[in-house]
PDB file of C-alpha atoms in Angstrom:
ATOM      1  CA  UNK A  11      66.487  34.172 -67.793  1.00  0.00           C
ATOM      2  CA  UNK A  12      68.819  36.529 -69.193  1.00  0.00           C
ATOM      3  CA  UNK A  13      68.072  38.756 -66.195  1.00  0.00           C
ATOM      4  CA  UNK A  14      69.281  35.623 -64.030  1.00  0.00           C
ATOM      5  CA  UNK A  15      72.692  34.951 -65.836  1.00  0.00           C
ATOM      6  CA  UNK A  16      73.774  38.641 -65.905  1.00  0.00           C
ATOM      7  CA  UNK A  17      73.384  37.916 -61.729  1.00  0.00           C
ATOM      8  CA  UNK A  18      75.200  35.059 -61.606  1.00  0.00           C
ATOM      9  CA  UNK A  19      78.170  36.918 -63.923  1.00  0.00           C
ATOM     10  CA  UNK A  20      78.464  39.540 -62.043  1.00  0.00           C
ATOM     11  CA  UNK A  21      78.236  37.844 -58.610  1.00  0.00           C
ATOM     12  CA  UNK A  22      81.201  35.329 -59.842  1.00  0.00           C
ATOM     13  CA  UNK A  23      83.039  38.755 -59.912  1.00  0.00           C
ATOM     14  CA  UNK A  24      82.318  39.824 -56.343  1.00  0.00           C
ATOM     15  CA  UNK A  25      84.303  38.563 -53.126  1.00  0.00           C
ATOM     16  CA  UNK A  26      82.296  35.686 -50.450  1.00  0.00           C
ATOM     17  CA  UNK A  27      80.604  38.099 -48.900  1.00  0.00           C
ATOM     18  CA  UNK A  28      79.130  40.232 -51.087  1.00  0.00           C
ATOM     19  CA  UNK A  29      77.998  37.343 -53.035  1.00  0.00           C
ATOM     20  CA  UNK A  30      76.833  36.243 -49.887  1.00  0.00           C
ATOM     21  CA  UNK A  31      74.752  39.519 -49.681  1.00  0.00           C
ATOM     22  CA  UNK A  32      73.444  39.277 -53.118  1.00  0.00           C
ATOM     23  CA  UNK A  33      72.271  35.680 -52.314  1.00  0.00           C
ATOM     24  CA  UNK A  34      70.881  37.086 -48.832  1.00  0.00           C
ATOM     25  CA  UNK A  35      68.646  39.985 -51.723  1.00  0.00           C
ATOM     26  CA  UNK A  36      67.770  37.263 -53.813  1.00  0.00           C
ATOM     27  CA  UNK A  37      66.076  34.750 -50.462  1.00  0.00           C
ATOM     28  CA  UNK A  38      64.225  38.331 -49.584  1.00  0.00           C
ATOM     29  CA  UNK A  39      62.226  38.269 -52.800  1.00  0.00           C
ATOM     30  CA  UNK A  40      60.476  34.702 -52.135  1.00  0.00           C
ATOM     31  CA  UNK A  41      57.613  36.260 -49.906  1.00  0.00           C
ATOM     32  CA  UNK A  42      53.720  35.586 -49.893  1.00  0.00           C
ATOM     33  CA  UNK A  43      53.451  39.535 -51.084  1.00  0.00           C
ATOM     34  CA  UNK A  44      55.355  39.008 -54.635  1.00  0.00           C
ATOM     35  CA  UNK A  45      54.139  37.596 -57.594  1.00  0.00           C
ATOM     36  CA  UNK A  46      54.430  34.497 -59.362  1.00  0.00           C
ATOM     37  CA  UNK A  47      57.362  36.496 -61.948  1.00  0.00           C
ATOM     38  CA  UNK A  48      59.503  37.169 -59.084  1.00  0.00           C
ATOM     39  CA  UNK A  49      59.060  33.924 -57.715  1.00  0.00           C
ATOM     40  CA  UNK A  50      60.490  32.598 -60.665  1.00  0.00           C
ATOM     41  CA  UNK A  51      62.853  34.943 -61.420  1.00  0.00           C
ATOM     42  CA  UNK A  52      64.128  34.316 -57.663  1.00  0.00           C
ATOM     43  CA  UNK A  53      64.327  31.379 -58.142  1.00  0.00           C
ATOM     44  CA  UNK A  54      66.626  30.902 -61.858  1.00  0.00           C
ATOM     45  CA  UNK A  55      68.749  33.966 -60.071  1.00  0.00           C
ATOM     46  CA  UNK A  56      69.222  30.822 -57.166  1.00  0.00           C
ATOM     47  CA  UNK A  57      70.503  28.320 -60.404  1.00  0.00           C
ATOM     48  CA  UNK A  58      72.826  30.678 -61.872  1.00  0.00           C
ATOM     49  CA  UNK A  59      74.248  31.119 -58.614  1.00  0.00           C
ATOM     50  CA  UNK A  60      74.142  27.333 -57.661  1.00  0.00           C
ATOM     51  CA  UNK A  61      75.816  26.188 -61.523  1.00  0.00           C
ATOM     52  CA  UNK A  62      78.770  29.114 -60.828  1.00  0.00           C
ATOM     53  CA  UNK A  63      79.037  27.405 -57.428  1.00  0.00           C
ATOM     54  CA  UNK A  64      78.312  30.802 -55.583  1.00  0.00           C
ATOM     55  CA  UNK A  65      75.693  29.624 -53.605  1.00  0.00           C
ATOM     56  CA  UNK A  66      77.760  28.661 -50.550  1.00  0.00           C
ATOM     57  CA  UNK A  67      77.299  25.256 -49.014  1.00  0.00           C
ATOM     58  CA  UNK A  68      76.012  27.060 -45.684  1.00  0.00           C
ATOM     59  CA  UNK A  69      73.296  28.726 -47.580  1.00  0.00           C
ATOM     60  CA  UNK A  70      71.575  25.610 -48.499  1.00  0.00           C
ATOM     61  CA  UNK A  71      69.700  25.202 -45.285  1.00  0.00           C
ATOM     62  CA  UNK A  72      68.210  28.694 -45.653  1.00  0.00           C
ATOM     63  CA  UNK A  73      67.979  28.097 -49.857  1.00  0.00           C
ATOM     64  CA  UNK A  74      66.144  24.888 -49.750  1.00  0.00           C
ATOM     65  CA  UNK A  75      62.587  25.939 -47.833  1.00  0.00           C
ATOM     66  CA  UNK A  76      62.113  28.809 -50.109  1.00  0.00           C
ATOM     67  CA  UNK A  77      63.034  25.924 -52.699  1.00  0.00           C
ATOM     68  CA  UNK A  78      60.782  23.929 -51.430  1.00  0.00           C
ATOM     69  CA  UNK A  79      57.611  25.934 -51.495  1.00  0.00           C
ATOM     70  CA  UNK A  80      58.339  27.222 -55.549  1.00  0.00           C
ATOM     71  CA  UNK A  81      58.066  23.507 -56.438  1.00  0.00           C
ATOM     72  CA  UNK A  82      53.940  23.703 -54.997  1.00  0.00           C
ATOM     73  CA  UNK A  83      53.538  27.040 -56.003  1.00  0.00           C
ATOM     74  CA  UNK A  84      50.167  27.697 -57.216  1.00  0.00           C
ATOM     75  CA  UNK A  85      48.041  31.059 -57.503  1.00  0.00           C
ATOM     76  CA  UNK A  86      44.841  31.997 -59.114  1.00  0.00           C
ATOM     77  CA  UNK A  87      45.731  34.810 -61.656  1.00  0.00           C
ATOM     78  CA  UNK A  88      41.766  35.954 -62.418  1.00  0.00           C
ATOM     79  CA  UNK A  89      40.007  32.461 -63.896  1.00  0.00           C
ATOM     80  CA  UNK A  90      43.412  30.943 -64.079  1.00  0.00           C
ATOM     81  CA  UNK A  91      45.888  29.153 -62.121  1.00  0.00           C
ATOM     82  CA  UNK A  92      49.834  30.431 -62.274  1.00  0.00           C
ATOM     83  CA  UNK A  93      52.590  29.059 -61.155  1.00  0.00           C
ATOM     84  CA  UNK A  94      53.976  26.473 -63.534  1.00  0.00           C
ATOM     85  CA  UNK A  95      56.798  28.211 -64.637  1.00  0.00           C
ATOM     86  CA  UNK A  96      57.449  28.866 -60.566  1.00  0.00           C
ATOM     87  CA  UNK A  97      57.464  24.536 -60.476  1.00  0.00           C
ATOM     88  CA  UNK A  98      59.821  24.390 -63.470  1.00  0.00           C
ATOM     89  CA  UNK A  99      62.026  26.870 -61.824  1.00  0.00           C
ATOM     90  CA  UNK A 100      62.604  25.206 -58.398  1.00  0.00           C
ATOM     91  CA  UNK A 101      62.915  21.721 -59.917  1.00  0.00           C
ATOM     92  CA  UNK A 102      65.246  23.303 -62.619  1.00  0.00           C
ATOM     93  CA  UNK A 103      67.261  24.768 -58.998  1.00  0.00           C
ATOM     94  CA  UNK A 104      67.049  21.181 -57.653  1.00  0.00           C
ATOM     95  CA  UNK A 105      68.802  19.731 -60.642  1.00  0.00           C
ATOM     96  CA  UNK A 106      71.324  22.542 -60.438  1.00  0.00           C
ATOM     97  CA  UNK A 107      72.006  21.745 -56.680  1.00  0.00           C
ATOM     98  CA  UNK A 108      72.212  18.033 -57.559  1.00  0.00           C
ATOM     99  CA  UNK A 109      75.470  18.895 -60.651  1.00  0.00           C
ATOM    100  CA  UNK A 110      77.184  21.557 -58.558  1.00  0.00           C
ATOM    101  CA  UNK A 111      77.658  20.345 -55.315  1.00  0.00           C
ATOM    102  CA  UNK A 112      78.647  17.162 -53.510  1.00  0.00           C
ATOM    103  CA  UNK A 113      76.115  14.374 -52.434  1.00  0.00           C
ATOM    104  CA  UNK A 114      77.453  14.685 -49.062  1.00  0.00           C
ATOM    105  CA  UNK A 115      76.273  18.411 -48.680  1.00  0.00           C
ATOM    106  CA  UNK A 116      73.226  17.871 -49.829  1.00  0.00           C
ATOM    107  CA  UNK A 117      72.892  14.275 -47.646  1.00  0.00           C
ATOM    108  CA  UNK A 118      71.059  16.306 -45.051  1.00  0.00           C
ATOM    109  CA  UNK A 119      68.035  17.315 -47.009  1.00  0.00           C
ATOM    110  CA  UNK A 120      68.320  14.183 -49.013  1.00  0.00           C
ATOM    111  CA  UNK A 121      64.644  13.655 -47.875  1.00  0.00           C
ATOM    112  CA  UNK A 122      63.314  16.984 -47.546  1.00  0.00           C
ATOM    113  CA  UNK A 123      63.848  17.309 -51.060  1.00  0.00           C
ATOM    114  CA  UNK A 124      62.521  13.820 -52.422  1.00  0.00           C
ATOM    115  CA  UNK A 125      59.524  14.465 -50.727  1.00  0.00           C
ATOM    116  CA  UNK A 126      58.677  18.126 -52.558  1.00  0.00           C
ATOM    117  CA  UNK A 127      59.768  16.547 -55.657  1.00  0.00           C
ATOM    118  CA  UNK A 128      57.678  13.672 -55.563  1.00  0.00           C
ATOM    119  CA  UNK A 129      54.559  15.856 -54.960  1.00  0.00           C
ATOM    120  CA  UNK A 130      55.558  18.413 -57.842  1.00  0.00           C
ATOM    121  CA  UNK A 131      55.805  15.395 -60.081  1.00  0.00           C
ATOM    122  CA  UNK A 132      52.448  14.007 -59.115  1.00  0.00           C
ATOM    123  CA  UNK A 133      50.096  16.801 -58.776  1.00  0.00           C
ATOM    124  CA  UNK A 134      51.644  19.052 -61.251  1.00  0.00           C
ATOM    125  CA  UNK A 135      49.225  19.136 -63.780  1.00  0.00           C
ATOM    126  CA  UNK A 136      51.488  19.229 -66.891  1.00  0.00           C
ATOM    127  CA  UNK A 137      53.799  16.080 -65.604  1.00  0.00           C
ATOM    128  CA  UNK A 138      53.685  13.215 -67.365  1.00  0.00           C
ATOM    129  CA  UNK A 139      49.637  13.529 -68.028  1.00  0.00           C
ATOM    130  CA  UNK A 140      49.855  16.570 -70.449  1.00  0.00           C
ATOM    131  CA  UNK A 141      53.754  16.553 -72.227  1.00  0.00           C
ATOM    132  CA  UNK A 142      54.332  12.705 -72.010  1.00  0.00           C
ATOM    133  CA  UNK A 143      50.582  11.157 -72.046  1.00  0.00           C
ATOM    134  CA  UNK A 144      51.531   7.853 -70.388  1.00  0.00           C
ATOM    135  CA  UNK A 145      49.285   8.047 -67.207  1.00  0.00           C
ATOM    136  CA  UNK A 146      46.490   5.840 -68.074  1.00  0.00           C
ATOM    137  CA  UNK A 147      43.101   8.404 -68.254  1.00  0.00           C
ATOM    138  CA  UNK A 148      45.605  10.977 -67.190  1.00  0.00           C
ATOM    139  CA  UNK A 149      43.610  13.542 -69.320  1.00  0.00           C
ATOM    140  CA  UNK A 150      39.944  12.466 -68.266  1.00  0.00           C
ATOM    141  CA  UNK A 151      40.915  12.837 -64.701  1.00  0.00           C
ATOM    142  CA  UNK A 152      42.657  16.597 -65.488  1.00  0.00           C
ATOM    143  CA  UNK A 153      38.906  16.852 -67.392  1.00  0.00           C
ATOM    144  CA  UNK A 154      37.192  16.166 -64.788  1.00  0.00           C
ATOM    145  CA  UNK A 155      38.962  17.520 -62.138  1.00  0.00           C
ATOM    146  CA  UNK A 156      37.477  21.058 -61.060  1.00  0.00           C
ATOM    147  CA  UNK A 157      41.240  22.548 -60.131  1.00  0.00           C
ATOM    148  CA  UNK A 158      39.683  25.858 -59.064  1.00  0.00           C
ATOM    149  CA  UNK A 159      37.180  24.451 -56.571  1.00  0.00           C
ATOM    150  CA  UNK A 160      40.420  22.078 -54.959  1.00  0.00           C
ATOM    151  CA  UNK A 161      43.131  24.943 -55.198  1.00  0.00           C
ATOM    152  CA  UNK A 162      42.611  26.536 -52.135  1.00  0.00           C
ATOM    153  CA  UNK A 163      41.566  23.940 -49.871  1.00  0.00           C
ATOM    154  CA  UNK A 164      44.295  22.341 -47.964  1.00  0.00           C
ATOM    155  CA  UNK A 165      43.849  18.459 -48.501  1.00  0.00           C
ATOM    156  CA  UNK A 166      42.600  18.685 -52.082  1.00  0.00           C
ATOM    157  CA  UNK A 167      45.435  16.822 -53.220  1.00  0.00           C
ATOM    158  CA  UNK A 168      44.736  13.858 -50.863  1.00  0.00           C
ATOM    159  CA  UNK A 169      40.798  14.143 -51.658  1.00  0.00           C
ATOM    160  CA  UNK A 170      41.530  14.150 -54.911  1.00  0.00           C
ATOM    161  CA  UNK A 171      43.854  11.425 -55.038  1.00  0.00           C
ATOM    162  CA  UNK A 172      41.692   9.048 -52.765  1.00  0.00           C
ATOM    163  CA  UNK A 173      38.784   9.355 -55.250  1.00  0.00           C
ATOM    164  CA  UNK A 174      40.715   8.731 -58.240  1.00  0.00           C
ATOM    165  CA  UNK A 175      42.088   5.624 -57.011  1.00  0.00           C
ATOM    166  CA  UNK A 176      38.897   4.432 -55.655  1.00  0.00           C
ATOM    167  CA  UNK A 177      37.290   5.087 -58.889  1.00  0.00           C
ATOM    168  CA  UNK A 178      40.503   3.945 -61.741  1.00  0.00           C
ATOM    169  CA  UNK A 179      41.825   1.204 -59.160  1.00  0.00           C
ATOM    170  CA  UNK A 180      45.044   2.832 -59.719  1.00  0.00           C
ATOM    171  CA  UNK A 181      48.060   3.722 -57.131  1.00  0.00           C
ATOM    172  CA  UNK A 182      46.201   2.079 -54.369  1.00  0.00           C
ATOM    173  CA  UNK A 183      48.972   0.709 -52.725  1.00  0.00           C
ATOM    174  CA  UNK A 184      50.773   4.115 -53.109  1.00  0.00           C
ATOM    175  CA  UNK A 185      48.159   6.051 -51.133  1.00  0.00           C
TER     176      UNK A 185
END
């Protein structure tokens, strides 16, 4: 993070359009090809910029995709899955967006953005289930949930979530 801050400082000290340029470096990192640490580090390079207010309101419709896919970032690393700290990152750069700039900029992808957060919050696995503990069998379904066998198919999420509310009864309506 320190890494991040010593951009944003020294980008508050450059004119438009080299900070502009710096941004532009920044967007070119968030590629299938990099890792999960430059994902992240992409991405808390995009909040310092946002909190100094360098991240020009133009830039948001080219910031917010590459937003979007760090909050459902999710890679097997060996027997593991990475990414959390990619999640935390884009919501933490969702937040900053929220303090820095007007509503009315960000009115346009009002909905774009609800709709990645609501499925970060949901289906990341250490919301509310894991830090907080108030989803009722919130563990037992993380238990029994195989998340390596679902990770890489494409409707997991929605074959996961239609068996756990046919079998708990719960968020029914929701789905």
């Amino acid at each position: 993070y320190s890494a991040a801050k010593g951009i944003g400082r020294l980008t508050s000290r450059l004119s438009k359009n080299f900070a502009d340029q710096v941004i532009e470096s920044i967007m070119e990192l968030f590629s299938l090809w990099e890792s999960d640490m430059t994902w992240h580090g992409g991405c808390l390079a995009l909040v310092e910029l946002a909190r100094h207010g360098l991240l020009l309101p133009q830039r948001l419709s080219s910031v917010l995709p590459f937003m979007e896919q760090a909050m459902l970032y999710d890679e097997l690393g060996g027997n593991f899955s990475v990414g959390s700290a990619v999640r935390d990152a884009a919501c933490y750069l969702c937040w900053a967006l929220s303090r820095s700039y007007d509503p009315s900029l960000l009115q346009p992808f009002v909905h774009q953005l609800a709709k990645a957060l609501v499925i970060t919050n949901v289906f990341d696995r250490e919301e509310h289930v894991g830090r907080q503990g108030t989803f009722p069998h919130g563990i037992d379904i993380l238990t029994t949930c195989d998340t390596f066998a679902y990770v890489k198919m494409p409707i997991s999420n929605s074959v996961f979530s239609w068996r756990n509310t046919k079998s708990t009864g719960r968020i029914s309506s929701s789905i």
